[in-house]
PDB file of C-alpha atoms in Angstrom:
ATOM      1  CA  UNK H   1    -161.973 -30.925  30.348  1.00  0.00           C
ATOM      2  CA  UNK H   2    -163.836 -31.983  26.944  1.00  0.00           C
ATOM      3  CA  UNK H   3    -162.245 -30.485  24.202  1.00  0.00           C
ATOM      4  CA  UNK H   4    -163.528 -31.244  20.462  1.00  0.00           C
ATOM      5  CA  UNK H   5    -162.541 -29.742  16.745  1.00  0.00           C
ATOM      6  CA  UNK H   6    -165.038 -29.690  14.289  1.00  0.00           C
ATOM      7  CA  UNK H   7    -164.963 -28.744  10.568  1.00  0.00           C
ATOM      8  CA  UNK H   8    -168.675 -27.729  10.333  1.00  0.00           C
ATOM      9  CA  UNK H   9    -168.807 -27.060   6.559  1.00  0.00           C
ATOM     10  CA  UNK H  10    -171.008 -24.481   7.141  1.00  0.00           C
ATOM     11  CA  UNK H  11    -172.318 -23.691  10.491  1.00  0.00           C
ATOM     12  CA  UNK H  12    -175.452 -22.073   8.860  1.00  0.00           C
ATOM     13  CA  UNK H  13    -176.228 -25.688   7.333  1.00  0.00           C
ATOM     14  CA  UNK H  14    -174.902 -27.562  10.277  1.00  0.00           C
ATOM     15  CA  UNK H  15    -177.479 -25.375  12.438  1.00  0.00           C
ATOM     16  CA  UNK H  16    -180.856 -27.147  10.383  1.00  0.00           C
ATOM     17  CA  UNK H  17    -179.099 -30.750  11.184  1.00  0.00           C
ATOM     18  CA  UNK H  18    -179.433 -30.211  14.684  1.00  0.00           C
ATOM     19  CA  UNK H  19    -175.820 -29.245  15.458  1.00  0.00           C
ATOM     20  CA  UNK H  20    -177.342 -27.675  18.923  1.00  0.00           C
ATOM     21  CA  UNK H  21    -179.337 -30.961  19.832  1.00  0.00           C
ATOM     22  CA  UNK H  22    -175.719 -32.833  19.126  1.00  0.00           C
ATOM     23  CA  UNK H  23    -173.840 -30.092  21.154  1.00  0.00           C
ATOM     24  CA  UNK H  24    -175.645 -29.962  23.793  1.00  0.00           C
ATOM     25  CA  UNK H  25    -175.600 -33.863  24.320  1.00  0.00           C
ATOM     26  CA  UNK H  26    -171.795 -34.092  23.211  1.00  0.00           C
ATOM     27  CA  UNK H  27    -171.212 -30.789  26.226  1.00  0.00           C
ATOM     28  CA  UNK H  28    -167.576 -30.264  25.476  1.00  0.00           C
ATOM     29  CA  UNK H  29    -165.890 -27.318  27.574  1.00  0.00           C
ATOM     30  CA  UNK H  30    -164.392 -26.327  24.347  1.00  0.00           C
ATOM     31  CA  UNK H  31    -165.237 -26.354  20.598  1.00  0.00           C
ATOM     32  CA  UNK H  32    -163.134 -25.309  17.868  1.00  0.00           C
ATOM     33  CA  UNK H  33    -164.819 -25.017  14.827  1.00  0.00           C
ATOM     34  CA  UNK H  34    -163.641 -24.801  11.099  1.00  0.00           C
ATOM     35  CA  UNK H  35    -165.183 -23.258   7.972  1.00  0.00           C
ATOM     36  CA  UNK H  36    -167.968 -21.843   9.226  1.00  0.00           C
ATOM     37  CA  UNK H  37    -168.462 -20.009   5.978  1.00  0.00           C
ATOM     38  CA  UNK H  38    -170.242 -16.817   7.622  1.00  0.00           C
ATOM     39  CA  UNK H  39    -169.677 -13.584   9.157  1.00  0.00           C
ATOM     40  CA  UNK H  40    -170.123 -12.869  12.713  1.00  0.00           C
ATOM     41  CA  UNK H  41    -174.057 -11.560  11.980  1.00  0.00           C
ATOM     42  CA  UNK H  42    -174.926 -14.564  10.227  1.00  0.00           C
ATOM     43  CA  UNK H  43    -174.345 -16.911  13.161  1.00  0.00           C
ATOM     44  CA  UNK H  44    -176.672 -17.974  15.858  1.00  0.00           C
ATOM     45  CA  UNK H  45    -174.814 -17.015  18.763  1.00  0.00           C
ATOM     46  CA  UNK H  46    -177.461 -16.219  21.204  1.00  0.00           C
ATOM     47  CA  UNK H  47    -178.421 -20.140  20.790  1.00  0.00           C
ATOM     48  CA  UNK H  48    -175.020 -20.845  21.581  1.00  0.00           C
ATOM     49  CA  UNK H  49    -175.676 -18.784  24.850  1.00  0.00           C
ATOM     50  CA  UNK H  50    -178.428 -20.395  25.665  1.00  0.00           C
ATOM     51  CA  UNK H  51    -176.471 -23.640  25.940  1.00  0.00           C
ATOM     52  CA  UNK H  52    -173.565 -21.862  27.837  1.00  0.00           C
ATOM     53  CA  UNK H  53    -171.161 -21.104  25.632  1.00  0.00           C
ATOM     54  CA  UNK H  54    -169.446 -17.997  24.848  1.00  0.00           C
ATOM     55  CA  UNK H  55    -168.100 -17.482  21.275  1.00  0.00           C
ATOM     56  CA  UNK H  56    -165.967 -15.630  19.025  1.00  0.00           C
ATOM     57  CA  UNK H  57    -165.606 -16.002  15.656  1.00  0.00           C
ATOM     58  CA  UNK H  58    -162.997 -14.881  12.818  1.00  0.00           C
ATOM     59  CA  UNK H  59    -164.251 -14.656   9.393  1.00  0.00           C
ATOM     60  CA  UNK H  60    -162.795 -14.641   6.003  1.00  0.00           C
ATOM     61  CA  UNK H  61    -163.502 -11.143   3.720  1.00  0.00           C
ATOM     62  CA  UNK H  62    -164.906 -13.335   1.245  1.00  0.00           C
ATOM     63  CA  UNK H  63    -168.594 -14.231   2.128  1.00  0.00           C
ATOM     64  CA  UNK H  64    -168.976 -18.139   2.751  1.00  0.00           C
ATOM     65  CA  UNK H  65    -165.752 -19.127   2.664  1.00  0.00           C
ATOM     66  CA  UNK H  66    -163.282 -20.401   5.121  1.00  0.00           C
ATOM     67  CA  UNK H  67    -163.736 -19.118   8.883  1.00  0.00           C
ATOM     68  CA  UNK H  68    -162.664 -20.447  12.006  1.00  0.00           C
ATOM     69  CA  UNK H  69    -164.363 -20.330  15.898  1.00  0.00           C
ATOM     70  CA  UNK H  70    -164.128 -21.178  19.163  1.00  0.00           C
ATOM     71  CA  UNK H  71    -166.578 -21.742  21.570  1.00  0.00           C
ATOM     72  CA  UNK H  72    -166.353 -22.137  25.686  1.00  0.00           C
ATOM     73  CA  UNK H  73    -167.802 -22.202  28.721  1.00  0.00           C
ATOM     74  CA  UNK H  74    -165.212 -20.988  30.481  1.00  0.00           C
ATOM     75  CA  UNK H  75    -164.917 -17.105  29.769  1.00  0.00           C
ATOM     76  CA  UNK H  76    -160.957 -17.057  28.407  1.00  0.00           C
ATOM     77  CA  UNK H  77    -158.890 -14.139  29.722  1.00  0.00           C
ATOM     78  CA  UNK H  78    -158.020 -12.811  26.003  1.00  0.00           C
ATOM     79  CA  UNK H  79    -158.946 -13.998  22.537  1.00  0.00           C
ATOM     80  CA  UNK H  80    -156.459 -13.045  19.468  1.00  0.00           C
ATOM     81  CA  UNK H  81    -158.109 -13.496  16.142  1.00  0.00           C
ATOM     82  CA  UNK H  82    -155.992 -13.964  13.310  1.00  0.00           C
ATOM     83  CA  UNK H  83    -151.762 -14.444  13.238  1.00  0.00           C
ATOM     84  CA  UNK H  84    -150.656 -11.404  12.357  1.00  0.00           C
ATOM     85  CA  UNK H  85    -150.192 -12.107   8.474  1.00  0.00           C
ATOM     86  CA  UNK H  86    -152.705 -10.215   6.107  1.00  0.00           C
ATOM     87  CA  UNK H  87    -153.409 -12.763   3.731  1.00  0.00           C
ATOM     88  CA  UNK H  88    -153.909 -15.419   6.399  1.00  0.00           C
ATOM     89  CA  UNK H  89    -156.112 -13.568   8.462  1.00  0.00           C
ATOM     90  CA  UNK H  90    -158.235 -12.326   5.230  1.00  0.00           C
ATOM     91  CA  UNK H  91    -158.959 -15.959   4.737  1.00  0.00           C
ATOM     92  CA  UNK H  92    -160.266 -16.237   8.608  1.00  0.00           C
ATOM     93  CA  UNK H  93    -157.614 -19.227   9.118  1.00  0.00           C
ATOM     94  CA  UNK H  94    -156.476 -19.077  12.879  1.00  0.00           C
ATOM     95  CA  UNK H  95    -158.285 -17.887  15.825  1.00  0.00           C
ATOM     96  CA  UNK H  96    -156.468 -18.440  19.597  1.00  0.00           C
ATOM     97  CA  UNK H  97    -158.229 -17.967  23.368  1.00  0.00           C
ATOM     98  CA  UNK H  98    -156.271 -17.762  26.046  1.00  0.00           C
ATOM     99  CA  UNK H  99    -157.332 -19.660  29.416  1.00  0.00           C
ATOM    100  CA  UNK H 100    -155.307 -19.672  32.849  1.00  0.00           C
ATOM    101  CA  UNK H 101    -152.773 -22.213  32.792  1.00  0.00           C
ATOM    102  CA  UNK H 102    -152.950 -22.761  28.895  1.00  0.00           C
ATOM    103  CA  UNK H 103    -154.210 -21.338  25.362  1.00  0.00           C
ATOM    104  CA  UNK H 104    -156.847 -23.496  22.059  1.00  0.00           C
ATOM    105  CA  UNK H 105    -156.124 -22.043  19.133  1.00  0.00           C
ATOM    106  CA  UNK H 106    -158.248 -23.294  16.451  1.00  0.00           C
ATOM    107  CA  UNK H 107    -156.875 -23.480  12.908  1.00  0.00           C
ATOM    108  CA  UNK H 108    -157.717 -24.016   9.299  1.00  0.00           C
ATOM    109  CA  UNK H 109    -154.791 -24.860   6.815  1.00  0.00           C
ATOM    110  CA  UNK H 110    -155.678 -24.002   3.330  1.00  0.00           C
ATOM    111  CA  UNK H 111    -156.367 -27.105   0.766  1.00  0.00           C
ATOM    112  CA  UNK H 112    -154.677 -27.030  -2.385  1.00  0.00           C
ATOM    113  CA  UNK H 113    -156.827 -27.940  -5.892  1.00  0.00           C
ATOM    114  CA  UNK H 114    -153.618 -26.390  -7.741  1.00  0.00           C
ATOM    115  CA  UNK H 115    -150.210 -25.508  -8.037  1.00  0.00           C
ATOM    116  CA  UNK H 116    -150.794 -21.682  -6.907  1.00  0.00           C
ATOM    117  CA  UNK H 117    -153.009 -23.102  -3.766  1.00  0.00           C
ATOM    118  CA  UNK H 118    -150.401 -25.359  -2.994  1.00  0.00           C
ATOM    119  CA  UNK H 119    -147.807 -22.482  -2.640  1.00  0.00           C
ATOM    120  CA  UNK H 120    -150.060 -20.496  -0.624  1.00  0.00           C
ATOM    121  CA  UNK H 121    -150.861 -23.633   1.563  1.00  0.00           C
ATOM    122  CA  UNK H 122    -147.147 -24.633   2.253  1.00  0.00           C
ATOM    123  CA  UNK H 123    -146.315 -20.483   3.186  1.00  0.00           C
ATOM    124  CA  UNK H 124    -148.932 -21.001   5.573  1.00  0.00           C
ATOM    125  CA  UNK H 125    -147.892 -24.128   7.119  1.00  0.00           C
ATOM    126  CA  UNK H 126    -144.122 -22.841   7.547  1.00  0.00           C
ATOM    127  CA  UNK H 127    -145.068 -19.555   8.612  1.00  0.00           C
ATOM    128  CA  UNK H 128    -147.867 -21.099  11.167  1.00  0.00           C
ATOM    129  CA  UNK H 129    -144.985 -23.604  12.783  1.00  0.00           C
ATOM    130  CA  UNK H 130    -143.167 -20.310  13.254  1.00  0.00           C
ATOM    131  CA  UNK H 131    -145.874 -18.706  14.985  1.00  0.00           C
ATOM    132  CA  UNK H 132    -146.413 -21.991  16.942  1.00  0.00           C
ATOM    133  CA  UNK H 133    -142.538 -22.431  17.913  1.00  0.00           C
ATOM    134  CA  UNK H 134    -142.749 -18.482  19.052  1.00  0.00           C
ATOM    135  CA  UNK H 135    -145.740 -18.726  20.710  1.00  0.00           C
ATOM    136  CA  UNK H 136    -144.738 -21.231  22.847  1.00  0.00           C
ATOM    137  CA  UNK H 137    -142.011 -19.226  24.258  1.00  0.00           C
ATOM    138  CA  UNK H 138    -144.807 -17.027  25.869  1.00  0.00           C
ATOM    139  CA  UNK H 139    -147.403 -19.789  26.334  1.00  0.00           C
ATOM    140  CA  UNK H 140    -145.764 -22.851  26.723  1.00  0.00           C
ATOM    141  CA  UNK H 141    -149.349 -25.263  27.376  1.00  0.00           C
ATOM    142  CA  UNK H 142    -150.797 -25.100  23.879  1.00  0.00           C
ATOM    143  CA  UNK H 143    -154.239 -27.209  22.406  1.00  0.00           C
ATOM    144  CA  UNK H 144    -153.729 -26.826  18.499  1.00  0.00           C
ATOM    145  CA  UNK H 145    -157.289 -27.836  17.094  1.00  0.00           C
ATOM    146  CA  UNK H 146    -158.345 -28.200  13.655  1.00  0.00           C
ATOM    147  CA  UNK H 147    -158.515 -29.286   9.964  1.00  0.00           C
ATOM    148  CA  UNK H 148    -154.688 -29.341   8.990  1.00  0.00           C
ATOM    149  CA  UNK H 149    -155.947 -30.543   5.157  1.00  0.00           C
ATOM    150  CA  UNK H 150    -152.853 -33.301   5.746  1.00  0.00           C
ATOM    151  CA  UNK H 151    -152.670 -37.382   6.540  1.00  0.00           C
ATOM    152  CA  UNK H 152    -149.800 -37.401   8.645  1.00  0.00           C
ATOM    153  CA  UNK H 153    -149.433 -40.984   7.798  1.00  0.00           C
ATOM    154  CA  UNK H 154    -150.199 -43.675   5.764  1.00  0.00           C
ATOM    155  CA  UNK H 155    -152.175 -45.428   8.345  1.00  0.00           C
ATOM    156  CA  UNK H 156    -154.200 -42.369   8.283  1.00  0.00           C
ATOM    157  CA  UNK H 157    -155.415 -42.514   4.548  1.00  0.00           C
ATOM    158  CA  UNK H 158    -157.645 -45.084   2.941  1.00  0.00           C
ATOM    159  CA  UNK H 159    -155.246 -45.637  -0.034  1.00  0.00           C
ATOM    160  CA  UNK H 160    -151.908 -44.711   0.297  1.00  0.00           C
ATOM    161  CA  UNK H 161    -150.413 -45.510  -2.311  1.00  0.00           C
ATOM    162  CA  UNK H 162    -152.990 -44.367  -5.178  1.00  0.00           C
ATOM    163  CA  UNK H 163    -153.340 -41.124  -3.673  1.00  0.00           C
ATOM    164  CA  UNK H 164    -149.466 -40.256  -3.248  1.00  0.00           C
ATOM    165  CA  UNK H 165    -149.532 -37.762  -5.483  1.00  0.00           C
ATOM    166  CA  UNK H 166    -152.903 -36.066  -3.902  1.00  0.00           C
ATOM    167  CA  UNK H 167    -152.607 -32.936  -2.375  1.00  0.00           C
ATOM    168  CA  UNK H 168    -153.229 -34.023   1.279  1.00  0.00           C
ATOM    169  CA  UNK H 169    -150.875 -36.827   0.930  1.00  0.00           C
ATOM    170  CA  UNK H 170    -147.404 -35.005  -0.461  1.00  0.00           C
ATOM    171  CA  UNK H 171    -144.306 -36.152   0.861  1.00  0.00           C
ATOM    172  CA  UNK H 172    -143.405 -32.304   1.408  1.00  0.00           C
ATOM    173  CA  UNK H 173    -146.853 -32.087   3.056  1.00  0.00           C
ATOM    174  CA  UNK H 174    -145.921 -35.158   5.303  1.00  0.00           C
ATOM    175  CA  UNK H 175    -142.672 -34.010   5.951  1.00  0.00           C
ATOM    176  CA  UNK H 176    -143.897 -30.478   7.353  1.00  0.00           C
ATOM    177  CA  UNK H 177    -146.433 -32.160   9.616  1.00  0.00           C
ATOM    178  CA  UNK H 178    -143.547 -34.510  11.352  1.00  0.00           C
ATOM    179  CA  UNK H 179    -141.112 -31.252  11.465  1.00  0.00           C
ATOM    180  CA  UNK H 180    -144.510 -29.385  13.292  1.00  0.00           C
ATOM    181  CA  UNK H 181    -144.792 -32.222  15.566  1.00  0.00           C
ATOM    182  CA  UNK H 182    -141.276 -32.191  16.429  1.00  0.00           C
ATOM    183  CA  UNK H 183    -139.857 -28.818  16.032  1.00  0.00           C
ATOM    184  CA  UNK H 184    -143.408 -27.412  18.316  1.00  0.00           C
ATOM    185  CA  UNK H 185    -142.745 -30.307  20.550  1.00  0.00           C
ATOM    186  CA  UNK H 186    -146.340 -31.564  20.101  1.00  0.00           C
ATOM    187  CA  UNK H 187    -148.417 -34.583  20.785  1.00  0.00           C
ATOM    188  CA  UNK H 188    -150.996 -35.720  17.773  1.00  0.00           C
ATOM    189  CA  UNK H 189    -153.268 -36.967  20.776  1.00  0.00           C
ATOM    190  CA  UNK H 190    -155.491 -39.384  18.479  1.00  0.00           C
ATOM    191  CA  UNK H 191    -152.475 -40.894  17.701  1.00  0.00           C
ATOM    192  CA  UNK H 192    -150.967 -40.946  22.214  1.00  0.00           C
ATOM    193  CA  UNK H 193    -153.791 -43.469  22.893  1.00  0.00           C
ATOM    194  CA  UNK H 194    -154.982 -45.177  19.059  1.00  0.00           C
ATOM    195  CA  UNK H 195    -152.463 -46.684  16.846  1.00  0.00           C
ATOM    196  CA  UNK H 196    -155.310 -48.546  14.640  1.00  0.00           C
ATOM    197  CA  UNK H 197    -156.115 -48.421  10.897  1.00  0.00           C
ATOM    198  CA  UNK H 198    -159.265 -47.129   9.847  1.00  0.00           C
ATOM    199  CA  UNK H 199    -159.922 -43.953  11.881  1.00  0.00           C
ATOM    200  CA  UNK H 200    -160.517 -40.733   9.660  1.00  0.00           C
ATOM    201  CA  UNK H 201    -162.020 -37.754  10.065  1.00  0.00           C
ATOM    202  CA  UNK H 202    -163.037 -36.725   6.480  1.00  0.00           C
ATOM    203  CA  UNK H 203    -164.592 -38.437   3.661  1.00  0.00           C
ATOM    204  CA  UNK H 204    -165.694 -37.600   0.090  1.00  0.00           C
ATOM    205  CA  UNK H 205    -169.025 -37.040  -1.051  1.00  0.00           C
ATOM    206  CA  UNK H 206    -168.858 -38.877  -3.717  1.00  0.00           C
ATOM    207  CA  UNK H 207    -169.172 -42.773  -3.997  1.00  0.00           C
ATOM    208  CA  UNK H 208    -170.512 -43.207  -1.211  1.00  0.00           C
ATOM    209  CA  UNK H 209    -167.070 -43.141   0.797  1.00  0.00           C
ATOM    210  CA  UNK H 210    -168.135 -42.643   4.323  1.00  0.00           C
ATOM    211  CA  UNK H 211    -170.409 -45.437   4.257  1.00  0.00           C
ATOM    212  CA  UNK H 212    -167.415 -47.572   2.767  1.00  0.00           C
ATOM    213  CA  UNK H 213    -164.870 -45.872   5.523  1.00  0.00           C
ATOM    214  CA  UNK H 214    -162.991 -44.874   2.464  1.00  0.00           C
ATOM    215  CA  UNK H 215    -161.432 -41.822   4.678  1.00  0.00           C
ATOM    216  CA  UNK H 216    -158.976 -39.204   5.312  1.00  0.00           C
ATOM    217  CA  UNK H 217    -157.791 -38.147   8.900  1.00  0.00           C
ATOM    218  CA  UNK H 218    -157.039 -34.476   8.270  1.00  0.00           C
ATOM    219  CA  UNK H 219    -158.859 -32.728  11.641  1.00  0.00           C
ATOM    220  CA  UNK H 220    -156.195 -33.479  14.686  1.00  0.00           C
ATOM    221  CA  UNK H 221    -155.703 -32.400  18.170  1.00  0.00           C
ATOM    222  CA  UNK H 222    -152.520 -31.402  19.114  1.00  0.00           C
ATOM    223  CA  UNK H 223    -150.947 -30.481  22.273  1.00  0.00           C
ATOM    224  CA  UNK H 224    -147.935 -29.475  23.971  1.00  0.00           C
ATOM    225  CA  UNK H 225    -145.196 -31.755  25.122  1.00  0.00           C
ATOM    226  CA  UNK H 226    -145.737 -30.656  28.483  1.00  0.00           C
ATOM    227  CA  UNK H 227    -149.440 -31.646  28.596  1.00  0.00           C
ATOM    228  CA  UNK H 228    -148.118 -35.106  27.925  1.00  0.00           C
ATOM    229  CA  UNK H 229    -149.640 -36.489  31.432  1.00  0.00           C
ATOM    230  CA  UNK H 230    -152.699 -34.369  31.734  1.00  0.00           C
ATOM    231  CA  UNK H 231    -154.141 -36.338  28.559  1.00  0.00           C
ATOM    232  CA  UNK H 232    -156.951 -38.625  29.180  1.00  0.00           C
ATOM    233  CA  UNK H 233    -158.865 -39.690  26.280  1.00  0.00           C
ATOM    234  CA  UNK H 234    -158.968 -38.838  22.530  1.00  0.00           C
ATOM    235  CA  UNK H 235    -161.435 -40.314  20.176  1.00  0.00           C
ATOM    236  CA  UNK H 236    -162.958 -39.591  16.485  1.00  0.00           C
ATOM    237  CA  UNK H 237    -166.752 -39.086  16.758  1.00  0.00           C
ATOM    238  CA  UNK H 238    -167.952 -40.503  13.354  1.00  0.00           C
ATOM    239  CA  UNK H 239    -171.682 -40.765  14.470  1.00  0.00           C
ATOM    240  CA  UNK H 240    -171.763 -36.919  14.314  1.00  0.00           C
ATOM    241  CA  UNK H 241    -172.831 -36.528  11.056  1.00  0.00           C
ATOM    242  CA  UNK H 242    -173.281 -33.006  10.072  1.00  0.00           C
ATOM    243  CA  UNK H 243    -170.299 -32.415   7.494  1.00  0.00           C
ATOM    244  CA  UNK H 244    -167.776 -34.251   5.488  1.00  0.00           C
ATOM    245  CA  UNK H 245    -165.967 -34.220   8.207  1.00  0.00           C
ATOM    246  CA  UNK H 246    -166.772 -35.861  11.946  1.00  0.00           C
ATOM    247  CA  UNK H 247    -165.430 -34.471  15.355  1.00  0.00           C
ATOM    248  CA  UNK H 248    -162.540 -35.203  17.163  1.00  0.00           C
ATOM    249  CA  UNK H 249    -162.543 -35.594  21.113  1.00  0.00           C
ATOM    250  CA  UNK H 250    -159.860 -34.754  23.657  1.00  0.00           C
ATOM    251  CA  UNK H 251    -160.439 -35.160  26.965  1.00  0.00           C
ATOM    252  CA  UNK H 252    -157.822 -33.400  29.659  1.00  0.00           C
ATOM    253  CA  UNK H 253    -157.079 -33.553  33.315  1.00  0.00           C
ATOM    254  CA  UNK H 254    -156.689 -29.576  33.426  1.00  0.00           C
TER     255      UNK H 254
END
């Protein structure tokens, strides 16, 4: 099974770069998708049909803004959008579709440009490791998709130590993303088969950063423990070129 995440940054805008011409030759199983920035009525599903893929989508109340997705070609048995927290699920964060034998849930952790965001974004991540760590109790084989807004590491950040004090980079932020792994019982899957500088998933605009790899890795596929020997592959697709961000590949034996 092909799994990849993708923060679009827009599906709308993704959609006129060919995003179905690079799906369709990528033909994952599963796609989680990040801000898509529209409601349900402003997305192209029936093209997404066409290619064989059924979707569902959870949008924020604000218009273009935030939103998560998931699309499959297997038909899952249930799809819960949202977490069960108002101000989450406003924001379209977390979106979860439920297969036999295991569940993708494809997230989007808030960024923080200030000290109020950075509140809100640290609730979330505490109260989504909760969810996670209950969750699992019901649905112990879980793929955990998406843009967590976090390096993990400092292998994982161009500069590490210039952009300590960068939301993204926190200590607290870094220490919450090792407790996730840990506490969840999780697998950063990039990370299970490349230990190698230079790999990121995100890169600024500005200064022509992805050309200079001067990158982020904040978009991660995580999985359960227990799907430790089913893991096959995991790569970051940086051709893909549709967003700030690139793709991220996990391939299963499920």
């Amino acid at each position: 099974m092909r799994l990849i995440t993708y923060n679009v940054n827009g599906i709308r805008a993704a959609f006129t770069k060919d995003f179905l011409g690079w799906l369709k030759n990528a033909d994952p199983d599963i796609i989680c998708i990040q801000e898509s920035k529209a409601g349900n009525d402003q997305i192209d599903i029936e093209s997404l049909e066409k290619l064989g893929y059924h979707s569902y989508w959870h949008s924020a109340i604000r218009k273009g803004y935030s939103g998560v997705g998931i699309a499959s070609k297997i038909k899952p048995n249930h799809v819960e959008h949202g977490c069960g927290i108002e101000s989450y699920d406003n924001e379209g964060r977390i979106i979860r579709a439920d297969f036999d034998g295991f569940s993708a849930i494809s997230v989007y952790v808030p960024s923080a440009s200030n000290i109020e965001r950075l509140d809100f974004k640290m609730q979330f991540c505490h109260d989504f490791l909760a969810y996670i760590k209950n969750l699992k109790k019901e649905i112990p084989n879980l793929i955990i998709s998406g843009d967590f807004n976090i390096c993990h590491e400092a292998i994982d950040i161009h500069n590490p130590v210039g952009l300590k004090n960068v939301s993204g980079f926190l200590p607290m932020e870094r220490e919450w993303m090792t407790d996730f792994i840990n506490e969840c019982e999780l697998i950063d899957s990039f990370r299970f088969f490349n230990n190698e500088p230079d790999n990121y998933t995100w890169w600024s605009y500005r200064q022509n950063s992805r050309e200079r790899n001067k990158g982020w890795r904040l978009d991660y596929n995580f999985t359960s423990y227990s799907l430790k020997d089913k893991l096959t592959r995991a790569v970051i697709l940086k051709e893909a070129v549709h967003s700030d961000h690139c793709p991220a590949l996990l391939e299963l034996d499920i």
